[in-house]
mmCIF file of C-alpha atoms in Angstrom:
data_model
loop_
_atom_site.group_PDB
_atom_site.id
_atom_site.type_symbol
_atom_site.label_atom_id
_atom_site.label_comp_id
_atom_site.label_asym_id
_atom_site.label_seq_id
_atom_site.Cartn_x
_atom_site.Cartn_y
_atom_site.Cartn_z
ATOM 1 C CA MET A 65 82.088 -10.887 120.811
ATOM 2 C CA LYS A 66 78.334 -11.070 120.495
ATOM 3 C CA LYS A 67 78.031 -7.430 121.647
ATOM 4 C CA ILE A 68 80.480 -6.367 118.965
ATOM 5 C CA SER A 69 78.474 -8.150 116.280
ATOM 6 C CA ILE A 70 75.251 -6.540 117.356
ATOM 7 C CA PHE A 71 77.009 -3.143 117.414
ATOM 8 C CA SER A 72 78.339 -3.722 113.922
ATOM 9 C CA LEU A 73 74.906 -4.721 112.670
ATOM 10 C CA ALA A 74 73.292 -1.642 114.244
ATOM 11 C CA PHE A 75 75.981 0.588 112.541
ATOM 12 C CA ILE A 76 75.290 -1.002 109.145
ATOM 13 C CA LEU A 77 71.497 -0.425 109.631
ATOM 14 C CA MET A 78 72.152 3.215 110.496
ATOM 15 C CA VAL A 79 74.297 3.750 107.471
ATOM 16 C CA SER A 80 71.588 2.099 105.332
ATOM 17 C CA LEU A 81 69.035 4.658 106.502
ATOM 18 C CA PHE A 82 71.114 7.333 104.800
ATOM 19 C CA VAL A 83 71.783 5.293 101.645
ATOM 20 C CA LEU A 84 68.334 3.845 100.933
ATOM 21 C CA PRO A 85 66.410 7.094 100.463
ATOM 22 C CA VAL A 86 68.432 7.846 97.361
ATOM 23 C CA ALA A 87 66.314 5.650 95.170
ATOM 24 C CA GLY A 88 68.029 4.201 92.167
ATOM 25 C CA ALA A 89 71.193 6.323 92.492
ATOM 26 C CA ALA A 90 74.687 5.774 93.709
ATOM 27 C CA VAL A 91 75.409 7.917 96.804
ATOM 28 C CA ASN A 92 77.024 11.189 95.899
ATOM 29 C CA GLU A 93 78.250 12.986 98.959
ATOM 30 C CA ALA A 94 78.172 16.351 97.324
ATOM 31 C CA PHE A 95 74.600 15.846 96.288
ATOM 32 C CA LEU A 96 73.545 14.622 99.784
ATOM 33 C CA GLU A 97 75.270 17.633 101.290
ATOM 34 C CA ALA A 98 73.497 20.044 98.925
ATOM 35 C CA ALA A 99 70.190 18.397 99.666
ATOM 36 C CA ALA A 100 70.709 18.796 103.452
ATOM 37 C CA ASN A 101 71.433 22.489 103.023
ATOM 38 C CA THR A 102 68.187 23.508 101.273
ATOM 39 C CA ASP A 103 64.471 23.180 101.788
ATOM 40 C CA LYS A 104 63.740 23.905 98.077
ATOM 41 C CA PRO A 105 63.340 21.206 95.540
ATOM 42 C CA LEU A 106 66.859 20.441 94.297
ATOM 43 C CA LEU A 107 67.943 19.256 90.816
ATOM 44 C CA TYR A 108 71.602 18.155 90.629
ATOM 45 C CA VAL A 109 73.788 17.045 87.726
ATOM 46 C CA THR A 110 76.894 15.173 88.585
ATOM 47 C CA ASP A 111 80.410 15.934 87.150
ATOM 48 C CA VAL A 112 81.825 13.940 84.263
ATOM 49 C CA THR A 113 85.446 12.916 83.744
ATOM 50 C CA GLY A 114 87.032 10.926 80.903
ATOM 51 C CA ALA A 115 89.203 11.079 77.820
ATOM 52 C CA VAL A 116 88.512 11.658 74.171
ATOM 53 C CA GLY A 117 87.039 8.400 72.767
ATOM 54 C CA ASP A 118 85.425 7.359 76.137
ATOM 55 C CA ALA A 119 81.702 6.769 76.776
ATOM 56 C CA VAL A 120 80.780 8.918 79.809
ATOM 57 C CA ALA A 121 77.616 9.500 81.805
ATOM 58 C CA ALA A 122 76.179 12.110 84.120
ATOM 59 C CA GLU A 123 73.623 11.439 86.756
ATOM 60 C CA ILE A 124 70.595 13.694 87.402
ATOM 61 C CA ALA A 125 69.413 13.525 91.039
ATOM 62 C CA MET A 126 66.530 15.113 92.755
ATOM 63 C CA ALA A 127 65.820 16.025 96.417
ATOM 64 C CA ASN A 128 63.020 17.484 98.409
ATOM 65 C CA VAL A 129 60.573 16.420 95.687
ATOM 66 C CA GLU A 130 57.940 14.638 97.727
ATOM 67 C CA GLY A 131 54.624 15.591 96.141
ATOM 68 C CA PHE A 132 56.339 16.388 92.737
ATOM 69 C CA THR A 133 53.737 16.414 90.006
ATOM 70 C CA SER A 134 55.430 17.888 86.891
ATOM 71 C CA GLY A 135 58.437 19.751 85.516
ATOM 72 C CA ASP A 136 60.641 20.451 82.508
ATOM 73 C CA ILE A 137 64.459 20.068 82.637
ATOM 74 C CA VAL A 138 67.120 21.133 80.098
ATOM 75 C CA ILE A 139 70.721 20.177 80.196
ATOM 76 C CA GLN A 140 73.025 22.065 77.791
ATOM 77 C CA TYR A 141 76.600 20.946 76.858
ATOM 78 C CA ASN A 142 79.325 21.804 74.540
ATOM 79 C CA PRO A 143 78.560 19.732 71.366
ATOM 80 C CA TYR A 144 82.243 20.092 70.246
ATOM 81 C CA MET A 145 83.241 18.148 73.361
ATOM 82 C CA LEU A 146 80.323 15.819 73.948
ATOM 83 C CA GLU A 147 78.066 13.860 71.668
ATOM 84 C CA PHE A 148 74.720 12.962 73.222
ATOM 85 C CA THR A 149 73.952 9.257 72.797
ATOM 86 C CA GLY A 150 70.865 8.834 74.999
ATOM 87 C CA PHE A 151 69.053 9.118 78.324
ATOM 88 C CA THR A 152 68.309 6.154 80.587
ATOM 89 C CA PRO A 153 65.680 6.673 83.341
ATOM 90 C CA SER A 154 66.563 5.322 86.785
ATOM 91 C CA GLU A 155 64.955 2.219 88.152
ATOM 92 C CA ALA A 156 62.945 4.492 90.485
ATOM 93 C CA MET A 157 61.463 6.288 87.478
ATOM 94 C CA GLN A 158 60.800 3.148 85.564
ATOM 95 C CA SER A 159 58.998 1.398 88.412
ATOM 96 C CA SER A 160 56.839 4.392 89.402
ATOM 97 C CA ASN A 161 53.672 5.861 87.867
ATOM 98 C CA ILE A 162 55.644 8.473 85.970
ATOM 99 C CA PHE A 163 55.387 9.732 82.394
ATOM 100 C CA LEU A 164 58.906 10.750 81.197
ATOM 101 C CA GLN A 165 60.022 11.915 77.781
ATOM 102 C CA ALA A 166 63.556 12.934 76.875
ATOM 103 C CA SER A 167 65.347 14.107 73.768
ATOM 104 C CA GLU A 168 66.558 11.516 71.318
ATOM 105 C CA PRO A 169 70.176 11.620 69.980
ATOM 106 C CA ALA A 170 70.433 13.676 66.883
ATOM 107 C CA GLU A 171 73.152 15.452 64.868
ATOM 108 C CA LYS A 172 71.086 18.620 64.552
ATOM 109 C CA ASP A 173 67.994 19.996 66.145
ATOM 110 C CA LEU A 174 64.696 20.978 64.436
ATOM 111 C CA TYR A 175 66.133 24.318 63.340
ATOM 112 C CA GLY A 176 69.215 22.797 61.740
ATOM 113 C CA ASN A 177 71.589 23.856 64.463
ATOM 114 C CA ILE A 178 74.148 21.426 65.973
ATOM 115 C CA PHE A 179 72.473 19.503 68.757
ATOM 116 C CA HIS A 180 73.480 20.990 72.113
ATOM 117 C CA GLU A 181 70.868 20.158 74.735
ATOM 118 C CA VAL A 182 68.773 17.485 76.267
ATOM 119 C CA TYR A 183 65.154 18.230 77.031
ATOM 120 C CA ILE A 184 63.354 16.125 79.666
ATOM 121 C CA SER A 185 59.667 16.443 80.389
ATOM 122 C CA LEU A 186 58.428 14.685 83.591
ATOM 123 C CA VAL A 187 54.856 14.180 84.824
ATOM 124 C CA HIS A 188 53.686 12.053 87.680
ATOM 125 C CA MET A 189 50.188 10.646 87.363
ATOM 126 C CA GLU A 190 49.547 11.400 91.060
ATOM 127 C CA GLN A 191 52.433 12.731 93.268
ATOM 128 C CA PHE A 192 55.898 11.593 94.161
ATOM 129 C CA PRO A 193 55.625 9.455 97.376
ATOM 130 C CA ALA A 194 57.931 9.931 100.383
ATOM 131 C CA GLU A 195 60.299 7.229 99.179
ATOM 132 C CA LEU A 196 61.154 9.430 96.143
ATOM 133 C CA ASP A 197 61.846 12.583 98.169
ATOM 134 C CA ILE A 198 65.521 11.894 97.281
ATOM 135 C CA CYS A 199 65.996 10.010 94.043
ATOM 136 C CA SER A 200 67.785 9.545 90.769
ATOM 137 C CA LEU A 201 66.083 10.794 87.649
ATOM 138 C CA GLY A 202 68.305 9.043 85.264
ATOM 139 C CA SER A 203 71.642 9.142 83.383
ATOM 140 C CA LEU A 204 72.787 11.192 80.403
ATOM 141 C CA HIS A 205 75.100 9.319 78.098
ATOM 142 C CA PHE A 206 77.731 10.942 75.918
ATOM 143 C CA ASN A 207 80.681 10.092 73.688
ATOM 144 C CA ALA A 208 83.641 12.304 74.559
ATOM 145 C CA ILE A 209 84.727 13.807 71.212
ATOM 146 C CA GLY A 210 86.847 16.791 72.277
ATOM 147 C CA GLY A 211 89.052 17.757 75.184
ATOM 148 C CA GLY A 212 88.685 20.533 77.625
ATOM 149 C CA GLU A 213 86.233 21.555 80.338
ATOM 150 C CA CYS A 214 82.649 22.601 79.891
ATOM 151 C CA PRO A 215 79.561 23.059 82.145
ATOM 152 C CA LEU A 216 76.576 20.657 82.009
ATOM 153 C CA MET A 217 74.297 23.705 82.338
ATOM 154 C CA LEU A 218 71.050 22.825 84.033
ATOM 155 C CA THR A 219 67.878 24.872 83.769
ATOM 156 C CA ALA A 220 64.356 23.998 84.744
ATOM 157 C CA PHE A 221 60.878 25.446 84.595
ATOM 158 C CA ASP A 222 57.287 24.603 85.507
ATOM 159 C CA ILE A 223 58.432 22.631 88.474
ATOM 160 C CA ALA A 224 55.271 21.796 90.435
ATOM 161 C CA ILE A 225 54.982 20.296 93.933
ATOM 162 C CA ASN A 226 51.394 19.241 94.870
ATOM 163 C CA ASP A 227 50.318 21.015 91.667
ATOM 164 C CA VAL A 228 51.727 24.284 92.826
ATOM 165 C CA GLU A 229 54.584 25.810 90.856
ATOM 166 C CA VAL A 230 57.695 26.411 92.990
ATOM 167 C CA ASP A 231 61.300 27.708 92.522
ATOM 168 C CA ALA A 232 63.878 24.971 92.457
ATOM 169 C CA GLU A 233 67.520 25.053 93.308
ATOM 170 C CA LEU A 234 69.701 24.000 90.463
ATOM 171 C CA ILE A 235 73.283 22.663 90.627
ATOM 172 C CA SER A 236 74.964 22.140 87.273
ATOM 173 C CA GLY A 237 77.739 19.677 86.553
ATOM 174 C CA VAL A 238 81.014 19.985 84.854
ATOM 175 C CA ALA A 239 82.595 17.762 82.090
ATOM 176 C CA ALA A 240 86.345 17.536 82.181
ATOM 177 C CA ILE A 241 87.740 15.596 79.174
ATOM 178 C CA GLU A 242 91.376 14.880 78.543
ATOM 179 C CA GLY A 243 92.601 15.281 74.930
ATOM 180 C CA GLU A 244 92.937 17.863 72.252
ATOM 181 C CA VAL A 245 90.991 20.941 73.401
ATOM 182 C CA ALA A 246 87.745 21.384 71.415
ATOM 183 C CA SER A 247 86.225 24.721 70.266
ATOM 184 C CA ALA A 248 84.293 26.762 72.919
ATOM 185 C CA TRP A 249 80.460 26.860 72.866
ATOM 186 C CA ASP A 250 78.375 30.012 73.457
ATOM 187 C CA TYR A 251 75.884 28.897 76.048
ATOM 188 C CA GLY A 252 74.523 32.405 76.355
ATOM 189 C CA ALA A 253 73.131 32.379 72.830
ATOM 190 C CA TYR A 254 70.904 29.413 73.592
ATOM 191 C CA ALA A 255 70.404 29.346 77.340
ATOM 192 C CA GLN A 256 66.763 28.935 78.475
ATOM 193 C CA GLU A 257 66.645 30.954 81.707
ATOM 194 C CA LEU A 258 63.893 32.288 83.753
ATOM 195 C CA ILE A 259 63.860 36.191 83.909
ATOM 196 C CA THR A 260 63.355 37.697 87.330
ATOM 197 C CA LEU A 261 62.110 41.269 87.496
ATOM 198 C CA PRO A 262 64.009 43.680 89.755
ATOM 199 C CA GLU A 263 62.261 44.998 92.878
ATOM 200 C CA ASN A 264 61.705 48.457 91.411
ATOM 201 C CA GLY A 265 59.967 46.900 88.404
ATOM 202 C CA ASP A 266 62.117 49.052 86.037
ATOM 203 C CA TYR A 267 62.920 46.435 83.425
ATOM 204 C CA GLN A 268 63.337 46.940 79.690
ATOM 205 C CA VAL A 269 63.570 44.279 77.090
ATOM 206 C CA GLU A 270 65.796 45.030 74.070
ATOM 207 C CA LYS A 271 63.783 44.076 71.115
ATOM 208 C CA GLY A 272 65.851 42.628 68.277
ATOM 209 C CA SER A 273 65.023 43.441 64.648
ATOM 210 C CA SER A 274 63.529 40.583 62.656
ATOM 211 C CA PHE A 275 64.952 41.989 59.366
ATOM 212 C CA PRO A 276 68.437 43.333 58.695
ATOM 213 C CA ALA A 277 68.799 46.934 57.571
ATOM 214 C CA TRP A 278 69.789 46.116 54.020
ATOM 215 C CA LEU A 279 66.649 43.909 53.599
ATOM 216 C CA LYS A 280 64.442 46.762 54.891
ATOM 217 C CA ALA A 281 66.095 49.108 52.363
ATOM 218 C CA VAL A 282 65.417 46.623 49.530
ATOM 219 C CA ALA A 283 61.827 46.309 50.709
ATOM 220 C CA VAL A 284 61.336 50.145 50.691
ATOM 221 C CA VAL A 285 62.741 50.375 47.149
ATOM 222 C CA ALA A 286 60.526 47.555 45.976
ATOM 223 C CA VAL A 287 57.457 49.243 47.511
ATOM 224 C CA VAL A 288 58.324 52.645 45.897
ATOM 225 C CA ALA A 289 58.948 50.836 42.528
ATOM 226 C CA VAL A 290 55.552 49.111 42.693
ATOM 227 C CA ILE A 291 53.819 52.427 43.526
ATOM 228 C CA ALA A 292 55.612 54.136 40.596
ATOM 229 C CA LEU A 293 54.528 51.411 38.220
ATOM 230 C CA VAL A 294 50.938 51.650 39.390
ATOM 231 C CA ILE A 295 50.964 55.435 38.891
ATOM 232 C CA PHE A 296 52.573 54.969 35.449
ATOM 233 C CA PHE A 297 49.952 52.476 34.333
ATOM 234 C CA ILE A 298 47.125 54.593 35.674
ATOM 235 C CA ALA A 299 48.424 57.632 33.784
ATOM 236 C CA LYS A 300 49.056 55.669 30.669
ATOM 237 C CA GLY A 301 45.514 54.233 30.846
ATOM 238 C CA LYS A 302 44.129 57.843 31.246
ATOM 239 C CA ASN A 303 46.086 59.013 28.198
ATOM 240 C CA ILE A 304 44.719 56.134 26.165
ATOM 241 C CA VAL A 305 41.138 57.064 27.232
ATOM 242 C CA ASP A 306 41.798 60.738 26.477
ATOM 243 C CA ASP A 307 43.207 59.825 22.977
ATOM 244 C CA ASP A 308 40.191 57.654 22.255
ATOM 245 C CA ASP A 309 37.800 60.440 23.337
ATOM 246 C CA GLU A 310 39.611 62.866 21.035
ATOM 247 C CA LEU A 311 39.460 60.385 18.078
ATOM 248 C CA ASP A 312 35.779 59.743 18.671
ATOM 249 C CA ALA A 313 35.186 63.598 18.833
ATOM 250 C CA ALA A 314 37.076 64.112 15.606
ATOM 251 C CA GLU A 315 35.113 61.335 13.871
ATOM 252 C CA ASP A 316 31.829 62.845 15.056
ATOM 253 C CA ASN A 317 32.892 66.285 13.787
ATOM 254 C CA ALA A 318 33.827 64.852 10.444
ATOM 255 C CA GLU A 319 30.458 63.088 10.122
ATOM 256 C CA ALA A 320 28.687 66.297 11.165
ATOM 257 C CA ASN A 321 30.619 68.320 8.476
ATOM 258 C CA GLU A 322 29.760 65.717 5.805
ATOM 259 C CA GLU A 323 26.106 65.925 6.656
ATOM 260 C CA ALA A 324 26.163 69.666 6.698
ATOM 261 C CA GLY A 325 27.952 69.726 3.273
ATOM 262 C CA ALA A 326 25.449 67.264 1.784
ATOM 263 C CA THR A 327 22.599 69.358 3.013
ATOM 264 C CA GLU A 328 23.966 72.561 1.404
ATOM 265 C CA THR A 329 24.617 70.951 -2.010
ATOM 266 C CA LYS A 330 21.258 69.041 -2.236
ATOM 267 C CA PRO A 331 19.285 70.488 -5.292
ATOM 268 C CA GLU A 332 15.824 72.115 -4.776
ATOM 269 C CA GLU A 333 12.878 70.225 -6.188
#
């Protein structure tokens, strides 16, 4: 009986070794499996399930981030399905020497568009210690306002390990909400993705026009009109000068004629 108890205790301790490294996060088997299958820094967003009217949350977990110094993370979602209500850092983040800033809930972003993403900036004053090699970054909180299924699209940039920028592996989550299906959201129009050049280096960027064609036409007409007005006023000014010159010349001739006539009619003494 005593041997069984010791064996049971040993088993519990062994299990704890796999559970404890995930600082501040509930163990997610899919996340742990993904972390075991890559040597790259891993950012992982858990799936979300619920029904319209529910308050739901997605966890952001990190793995292979010992020595992490800085990074920026963006999570995009369908704003017709989910209403962002806030971000809660994990206990691991709150108790470490980490500077973390996340988007605040808002109906619209700075450009007047419907709010559709959470931006998280993360900086460690030194480096992530070994105990944070696998950890929870925190939780994203939403109100489910529309039904359907949408990705919690994860992008990241400027991820640095030991002050050296590295490529991270990203695994996005999925939100599945029961209820009346909401409108779709065009992620492609807003996605913040890193561009990788092909090996042959032959890469062309399609440059969009900053002004529509009709506005350019109006601008051309306006410029032509201004030039025409300038030419008109210059010509008009020249005509006025010419008329004044002719009038002055006529007055001078008249005065000369009068003087000449007066000289001819002056009696001799």
